Amino acid sequence: MLRVTEAVRTAGELLRRRHSPQARGVSLDEIVTEIHANDDAALDVLRAPLMAARPGARWAEDELEGGVLPPGEWWIVDPAEGNMNHVHGMDDWAVTATLVRDNHPVLTVVHLPPTGDWYTAVAGHGAHLNDAPLRVSANMTSIGILGTGRVGSGLAHALATAGHQITLGHRQPRQEAEVIEDLGDITTARATEALVLLVPHVLRRHGLRPFAVSLAR
């Protein structure tokens, strides 16, 4: 775990130095170039130490690809989770590395350079935030997830595994006003105790920020 944590934090520090509060790139080609540059820079300091930590493991080239992996150990790494946010000068980005064995995650490290926090977890040994143990609440919560793309599905699986009751909804809002106005009429929101709203990046760019919604029963 120590070698993995050090590799992920090294990559995070490199990306932190590359980060600026001003957006980098204007045209689509410029933005894509910046995204690839972030990925390449982080992978340059991630891949070798991770492969050395588990010599028999293989490397999943596309961390977003779905489906079942072949048997054995695989590294699934996102060298710049939230890469678009990084390029646009936002602070919502991270570096993640997960070791999967026979399609079951056995180890993961998530580092958030903007805050300095890091999360670690080992199968059968719990999860930690900055070396402090994390504990799952004994109370089951009814959680609605609005926006059920790849991120929503992954989040739903993790929360369901933790024992929460999950209700999935789906919206493809065209503008910020539509997101806010529709919340009160969505079955997913009304039927659950907590609501997770997955907001398209284009809306974040136009001023929408995370917020909490309280719904009267």
C-alpha atoms as a printed R data frame, in Angstrom:
    type eleno elety resid chain resno       x       y       z
1   ATOM     1    CA   MET     A     1   0.000   0.000   0.000
2   ATOM     2    CA   LEU     A     2   2.804   2.450   0.855
3   ATOM     3    CA   ARG     A     3   4.381   2.208  -2.599
4   ATOM     4    CA   VAL     A     4   1.021   2.705  -4.275
5   ATOM     5    CA   THR     A     5   0.159   5.676  -2.073
6   ATOM     6    CA   GLU     A     6   3.521   7.311  -2.745
7   ATOM     7    CA   ALA     A     7   3.122   6.871  -6.510
8   ATOM     8    CA   VAL     A     8  -0.388   8.341  -6.534
9   ATOM     9    CA   ARG     A     9   0.622  11.283  -4.349
10  ATOM    10    CA   THR     A    10   3.656  11.973  -6.552
11  ATOM    11    CA   ALA     A    11   1.404  12.130  -9.601
12  ATOM    12    CA   GLY     A    12  -1.006  14.369  -7.706
13  ATOM    13    CA   GLU     A    13   1.768  16.779  -6.752
14  ATOM    14    CA   LEU     A    14   2.890  16.947 -10.366
15  ATOM    15    CA   LEU     A    15  -0.646  17.793 -11.495
16  ATOM    16    CA   ARG     A    16  -0.962  20.344  -8.693
17  ATOM    17    CA   ARG     A    17   2.056  22.181 -10.094
18  ATOM    18    CA   ARG     A    18   0.493  22.083 -13.552
19  ATOM    19    CA   HIS     A    19  -2.803  23.479 -12.244
20  ATOM    20    CA   SER     A    20  -3.718  27.163 -12.473
21  ATOM    21    CA   PRO     A    21  -6.888  29.036 -11.449
22  ATOM    22    CA   GLN     A    22  -7.223  30.250 -15.029
23  ATOM    23    CA   ALA     A    23  -8.635  28.000 -17.719
24  ATOM    24    CA   ARG     A    24  -6.039  26.629 -20.131
25  ATOM    25    CA   GLY     A    25  -7.046  26.373 -23.751
26  ATOM    26    CA   VAL     A    26  -9.927  27.986 -25.616
27  ATOM    27    CA   SER     A    27 -10.611  25.883 -28.687
28  ATOM    28    CA   LEU     A    28 -11.571  22.217 -28.502
29  ATOM    29    CA   ASP     A    29  -8.195  21.187 -29.927
30  ATOM    30    CA   GLU     A    30  -6.366  23.206 -27.273
31  ATOM    31    CA   ILE     A    31  -8.433  21.706 -24.455
32  ATOM    32    CA   VAL     A    32  -7.911  18.161 -25.732
33  ATOM    33    CA   THR     A    33  -4.168  18.817 -25.953
34  ATOM    34    CA   GLU     A    34  -4.113  19.967 -22.323
35  ATOM    35    CA   ILE     A    35  -6.105  16.907 -21.211
36  ATOM    36    CA   HIS     A    36  -3.691  14.526 -22.944
37  ATOM    37    CA   ALA     A    37  -0.714  16.416 -21.511
38  ATOM    38    CA   ASN     A    38  -2.085  15.961 -17.980
39  ATOM    39    CA   ASP     A    39  -2.661  12.247 -18.544
40  ATOM    40    CA   ASP     A    40   0.791  11.700 -20.034
41  ATOM    41    CA   ALA     A    41   2.583  13.636 -17.296
42  ATOM    42    CA   ALA     A    42   0.837  11.730 -14.492
43  ATOM    43    CA   LEU     A    43   1.246   8.336 -16.154
44  ATOM    44    CA   ASP     A    44   4.972   8.956 -16.539
45  ATOM    45    CA   VAL     A    45   5.339   8.829 -12.739
46  ATOM    46    CA   LEU     A    46   2.535   6.327 -12.026
47  ATOM    47    CA   ARG     A    47   2.894   3.346 -14.302
48  ATOM    48    CA   ALA     A    48   6.396   2.118 -13.463
49  ATOM    49    CA   PRO     A    49   6.051   2.110  -9.643
50  ATOM    50    CA   LEU     A    50   2.587   0.533  -9.754
51  ATOM    51    CA   MET     A    51   3.735  -2.237 -12.070
52  ATOM    52    CA   ALA     A    52   6.768  -2.781  -9.846
53  ATOM    53    CA   ALA     A    53   4.519  -3.060  -6.795
54  ATOM    54    CA   ARG     A    54   2.617  -5.958  -8.413
55  ATOM    55    CA   PRO     A    55   4.917  -7.484 -11.080
56  ATOM    56    CA   GLY     A    56   2.289  -9.966 -12.260
57  ATOM    57    CA   ALA     A    57  -0.456  -7.393 -12.748
58  ATOM    58    CA   ARG     A    58  -1.521  -6.055 -16.127
59  ATOM    59    CA   TRP     A    59  -2.537  -2.527 -17.062
60  ATOM    60    CA   ALA     A    60  -6.046  -1.592 -18.233
61  ATOM    61    CA   GLU     A    61  -5.332   0.925 -20.975
62  ATOM    62    CA   ASP     A    62  -8.788   2.548 -20.874
63  ATOM    63    CA   GLU     A    63 -10.066   3.202 -17.354
64  ATOM    64    CA   LEU     A    64 -13.514   4.079 -18.742
65  ATOM    65    CA   GLU     A    65 -14.012   0.863 -20.702
66  ATOM    66    CA   GLY     A    66 -16.806  -1.334 -19.406
67  ATOM    67    CA   GLY     A    67 -17.163  -5.095 -19.304
68  ATOM    68    CA   VAL     A    68 -15.432  -7.958 -17.542
69  ATOM    69    CA   LEU     A    69 -11.644  -8.064 -17.352
70  ATOM    70    CA   PRO     A    70  -9.728 -11.281 -18.071
71  ATOM    71    CA   PRO     A    71  -8.703 -13.279 -14.967
72  ATOM    72    CA   GLY     A    72  -5.787 -12.102 -12.868
73  ATOM    73    CA   GLU     A    73  -4.676  -8.782 -11.459
74  ATOM    74    CA   TRP     A    74  -5.198  -5.490 -13.272
75  ATOM    75    CA   TRP     A    75  -4.364  -1.892 -12.483
76  ATOM    76    CA   ILE     A    76  -7.222   0.490 -13.308
77  ATOM    77    CA   VAL     A    77  -5.830   3.992 -13.087
78  ATOM    78    CA   ASP     A    78  -7.265   7.419 -13.772
79  ATOM    79    CA   PRO     A    79  -4.197   9.679 -13.842
80  ATOM    80    CA   ALA     A    80  -6.358  12.789 -13.796
81  ATOM    81    CA   GLU     A    81  -9.889  12.105 -12.548
82  ATOM    82    CA   GLY     A    82 -11.819  15.266 -13.404
83  ATOM    83    CA   ASN     A    83  -9.269  16.225 -16.042
84  ATOM    84    CA   MET     A    84 -11.615  18.733 -17.651
85  ATOM    85    CA   ASN     A    85 -12.051  20.472 -14.300
86  ATOM    86    CA   HIS     A    86  -8.273  20.672 -13.928
87  ATOM    87    CA   VAL     A    87  -7.897  22.246 -17.367
88  ATOM    88    CA   HIS     A    88 -10.647  24.775 -16.595
89  ATOM    89    CA   GLY     A    89  -8.969  25.901 -13.378
90  ATOM    90    CA   MET     A    90 -11.406  24.181 -11.008
91  ATOM    91    CA   ASP     A    91 -10.464  22.247  -7.885
92  ATOM    92    CA   ASP     A    92 -12.640  19.152  -8.388
93  ATOM    93    CA   TRP     A    93 -10.047  16.644  -9.590
94  ATOM    94    CA   ALA     A    94  -8.020  13.741  -8.228
95  ATOM    95    CA   VAL     A    95  -5.645  10.874  -9.017
96  ATOM    96    CA   THR     A    96  -6.908   7.320  -8.521
97  ATOM    97    CA   ALA     A    97  -5.403   3.848  -8.722
98  ATOM    98    CA   THR     A    98  -7.222   0.566  -8.093
99  ATOM    99    CA   LEU     A    99  -5.905  -2.982  -8.153
100 ATOM   100    CA   VAL     A   100  -8.524  -5.487  -9.348
101 ATOM   101    CA   ARG     A   101  -8.096  -9.234  -8.896
102 ATOM   102    CA   ASP     A   102 -10.417 -11.503 -10.878
103 ATOM   103    CA   ASN     A   103 -12.808  -8.565 -11.318
104 ATOM   104    CA   HIS     A   104 -12.935  -7.721  -7.608
105 ATOM   105    CA   PRO     A   105 -11.261  -4.539  -6.308
106 ATOM   106    CA   VAL     A   106  -8.705  -5.391  -3.632
107 ATOM   107    CA   LEU     A   107  -6.877  -2.106  -3.136
108 ATOM   108    CA   THR     A   108  -7.483   1.518  -4.023
109 ATOM   109    CA   VAL     A   109  -5.907   4.918  -3.429
110 ATOM   110    CA   VAL     A   110  -7.574   8.252  -4.190
111 ATOM   111    CA   HIS     A   111  -5.599  11.458  -3.760
112 ATOM   112    CA   LEU     A   112  -7.148  14.941  -3.868
113 ATOM   113    CA   PRO     A   113  -4.219  17.354  -4.317
114 ATOM   114    CA   PRO     A   114  -6.326  20.563  -4.014
115 ATOM   115    CA   THR     A   115  -7.203  19.632  -0.409
116 ATOM   116    CA   GLY     A   116  -4.253  17.385   0.395
117 ATOM   117    CA   ASP     A   117  -6.581  14.532   1.374
118 ATOM   118    CA   TRP     A   118  -6.126  10.912   0.420
119 ATOM   119    CA   TYR     A   119  -8.401   7.900   0.725
120 ATOM   120    CA   THR     A   120  -7.168   4.314   0.887
121 ATOM   121    CA   ALA     A   121  -8.962   0.983   1.096
122 ATOM   122    CA   VAL     A   122  -7.892  -2.655   1.169
123 ATOM   123    CA   ALA     A   123 -10.406  -5.482   0.818
124 ATOM   124    CA   GLY     A   124 -11.083  -6.968   4.229
125 ATOM   125    CA   HIS     A   125  -9.188  -4.243   6.066
126 ATOM   126    CA   GLY     A   126 -11.474  -1.230   5.760
127 ATOM   127    CA   ALA     A   127 -11.004   2.253   4.362
128 ATOM   128    CA   HIS     A   128  -9.120   5.277   5.662
129 ATOM   129    CA   LEU     A   129  -9.101   9.027   5.153
130 ATOM   130    CA   ASN     A   130  -5.677  10.526   5.884
131 ATOM   131    CA   ASP     A   131  -4.834   7.411   7.959
132 ATOM   132    CA   ALA     A   132  -8.004   7.766  10.062
133 ATOM   133    CA   PRO     A   133 -10.375   4.772   9.769
134 ATOM   134    CA   LEU     A   134 -13.704   5.291   8.033
135 ATOM   135    CA   ARG     A   135 -16.803   3.493   9.243
136 ATOM   136    CA   VAL     A   136 -20.059   2.831   7.451
137 ATOM   137    CA   SER     A   137 -23.105   4.195   9.223
138 ATOM   138    CA   ALA     A   138 -25.242   1.547  10.893
139 ATOM   139    CA   ASN     A   139 -28.353   3.325   9.619
140 ATOM   140    CA   MET     A   140 -29.558   2.500   6.127
141 ATOM   141    CA   THR     A   141 -30.355   5.628   4.136
142 ATOM   142    CA   SER     A   142 -32.675   5.832   1.167
143 ATOM   143    CA   ILE     A   143 -30.636   7.595  -1.527
144 ATOM   144    CA   GLY     A   144 -31.794   8.815  -4.925
145 ATOM   145    CA   ILE     A   145 -29.231   9.249  -7.702
146 ATOM   146    CA   LEU     A   146 -30.288  11.583 -10.460
147 ATOM   147    CA   GLY     A   147 -28.326  11.187 -13.679
148 ATOM   148    CA   THR     A   148 -27.465   7.537 -14.242
149 ATOM   149    CA   GLY     A   149 -24.510   7.505 -16.602
150 ATOM   150    CA   ARG     A   150 -21.297   5.617 -15.883
151 ATOM   151    CA   VAL     A   151 -20.557   7.703 -12.783
152 ATOM   152    CA   GLY     A   152 -24.079   7.326 -11.435
153 ATOM   153    CA   SER     A   153 -24.065   3.568 -11.945
154 ATOM   154    CA   GLY     A   154 -20.726   3.186 -10.184
155 ATOM   155    CA   LEU     A   155 -21.855   5.342  -7.285
156 ATOM   156    CA   ALA     A   156 -25.112   3.384  -7.000
157 ATOM   157    CA   HIS     A   157 -23.233   0.082  -6.828
158 ATOM   158    CA   ALA     A   158 -20.907   1.358  -4.102
159 ATOM   159    CA   LEU     A   159 -23.744   2.759  -1.992
160 ATOM   160    CA   ALA     A   160 -25.868  -0.365  -2.413
161 ATOM   161    CA   THR     A   161 -22.917  -2.515  -1.355
162 ATOM   162    CA   ALA     A   162 -22.673  -0.368   1.781
163 ATOM   163    CA   GLY     A   163 -26.267  -1.296   2.608
164 ATOM   164    CA   HIS     A   164 -28.184   1.754   1.406
165 ATOM   165    CA   GLN     A   165 -31.434   1.616  -0.512
166 ATOM   166    CA   ILE     A   166 -30.883   3.140  -3.944
167 ATOM   167    CA   THR     A   167 -33.400   4.676  -6.341
168 ATOM   168    CA   LEU     A   168 -32.103   5.618  -9.781
169 ATOM   169    CA   GLY     A   169 -33.532   8.464 -11.816
170 ATOM   170    CA   HIS     A   170 -32.394   9.962 -15.101
171 ATOM   171    CA   ARG     A   171 -32.386  13.479 -16.420
172 ATOM   172    CA   GLN     A   172 -30.637  15.196 -19.286
173 ATOM   173    CA   PRO     A   173 -31.260  18.867 -18.474
174 ATOM   174    CA   ARG     A   174 -30.596  21.386 -21.172
175 ATOM   175    CA   GLN     A   175 -29.939  24.315 -18.900
176 ATOM   176    CA   GLU     A   176 -29.408  25.164 -15.254
177 ATOM   177    CA   ALA     A   177 -32.940  26.516 -14.723
178 ATOM   178    CA   GLU     A   178 -34.443  23.226 -15.865
179 ATOM   179    CA   VAL     A   179 -32.396  21.303 -13.283
180 ATOM   180    CA   ILE     A   180 -33.591  23.467 -10.416
181 ATOM   181    CA   GLU     A   181 -37.241  23.786 -11.469
182 ATOM   182    CA   ASP     A   182 -37.709  20.066 -12.064
183 ATOM   183    CA   LEU     A   183 -36.347  18.856  -8.730
184 ATOM   184    CA   GLY     A   184 -39.639  19.266  -6.884
185 ATOM   185    CA   ASP     A   185 -41.526  17.086  -9.380
186 ATOM   186    CA   ILE     A   186 -39.111  14.178  -9.690
187 ATOM   187    CA   THR     A   187 -40.276  10.893  -8.183
188 ATOM   188    CA   THR     A   188 -36.689   9.927  -7.397
189 ATOM   189    CA   ALA     A   189 -36.257  12.996  -5.202
190 ATOM   190    CA   ARG     A   190 -39.576  12.721  -3.399
191 ATOM   191    CA   ALA     A   191 -39.195   9.019  -2.601
192 ATOM   192    CA   THR     A   192 -35.762   9.219  -0.955
193 ATOM   193    CA   GLU     A   193 -34.115  10.722   2.112
194 ATOM   194    CA   ALA     A   194 -31.073  12.018   0.266
195 ATOM   195    CA   LEU     A   195 -30.559  13.041  -3.341
196 ATOM   196    CA   VAL     A   196 -27.338  12.978  -5.363
197 ATOM   197    CA   LEU     A   197 -27.493  15.216  -8.427
198 ATOM   198    CA   LEU     A   198 -24.880  14.491 -11.111
199 ATOM   199    CA   VAL     A   199 -24.461  17.777 -12.958
200 ATOM   200    CA   PRO     A   200 -23.096  17.960 -16.523
201 ATOM   201    CA   HIS     A   201 -19.844  19.882 -16.731
202 ATOM   202    CA   VAL     A   202 -21.361  22.437 -19.100
203 ATOM   203    CA   LEU     A   203 -23.724  23.555 -16.317
204 ATOM   204    CA   ARG     A   204 -20.868  23.842 -13.823
205 ATOM   205    CA   ARG     A   205 -19.128  26.183 -16.251
206 ATOM   206    CA   HIS     A   206 -22.200  28.429 -16.256
207 ATOM   207    CA   GLY     A   207 -22.288  28.965 -12.537
208 ATOM   208    CA   LEU     A   208 -24.174  26.006 -11.041
209 ATOM   209    CA   ARG     A   209 -22.497  24.841  -7.860
210 ATOM   210    CA   PRO     A   210 -23.196  21.857  -5.561
211 ATOM   211    CA   PHE     A   211 -26.202  22.419  -3.349
212 ATOM   212    CA   ALA     A   212 -28.472  20.527  -0.974
213 ATOM   213    CA   VAL     A   213 -32.187  20.031  -1.505
214 ATOM   214    CA   SER     A   214 -34.634  19.601   1.363
215 ATOM   215    CA   LEU     A   215 -37.935  18.042   0.377
216 ATOM   216    CA   ALA     A   216 -41.064  18.205   2.477
217 ATOM   217    CA   ARG     A   217 -42.812  14.871   2.992
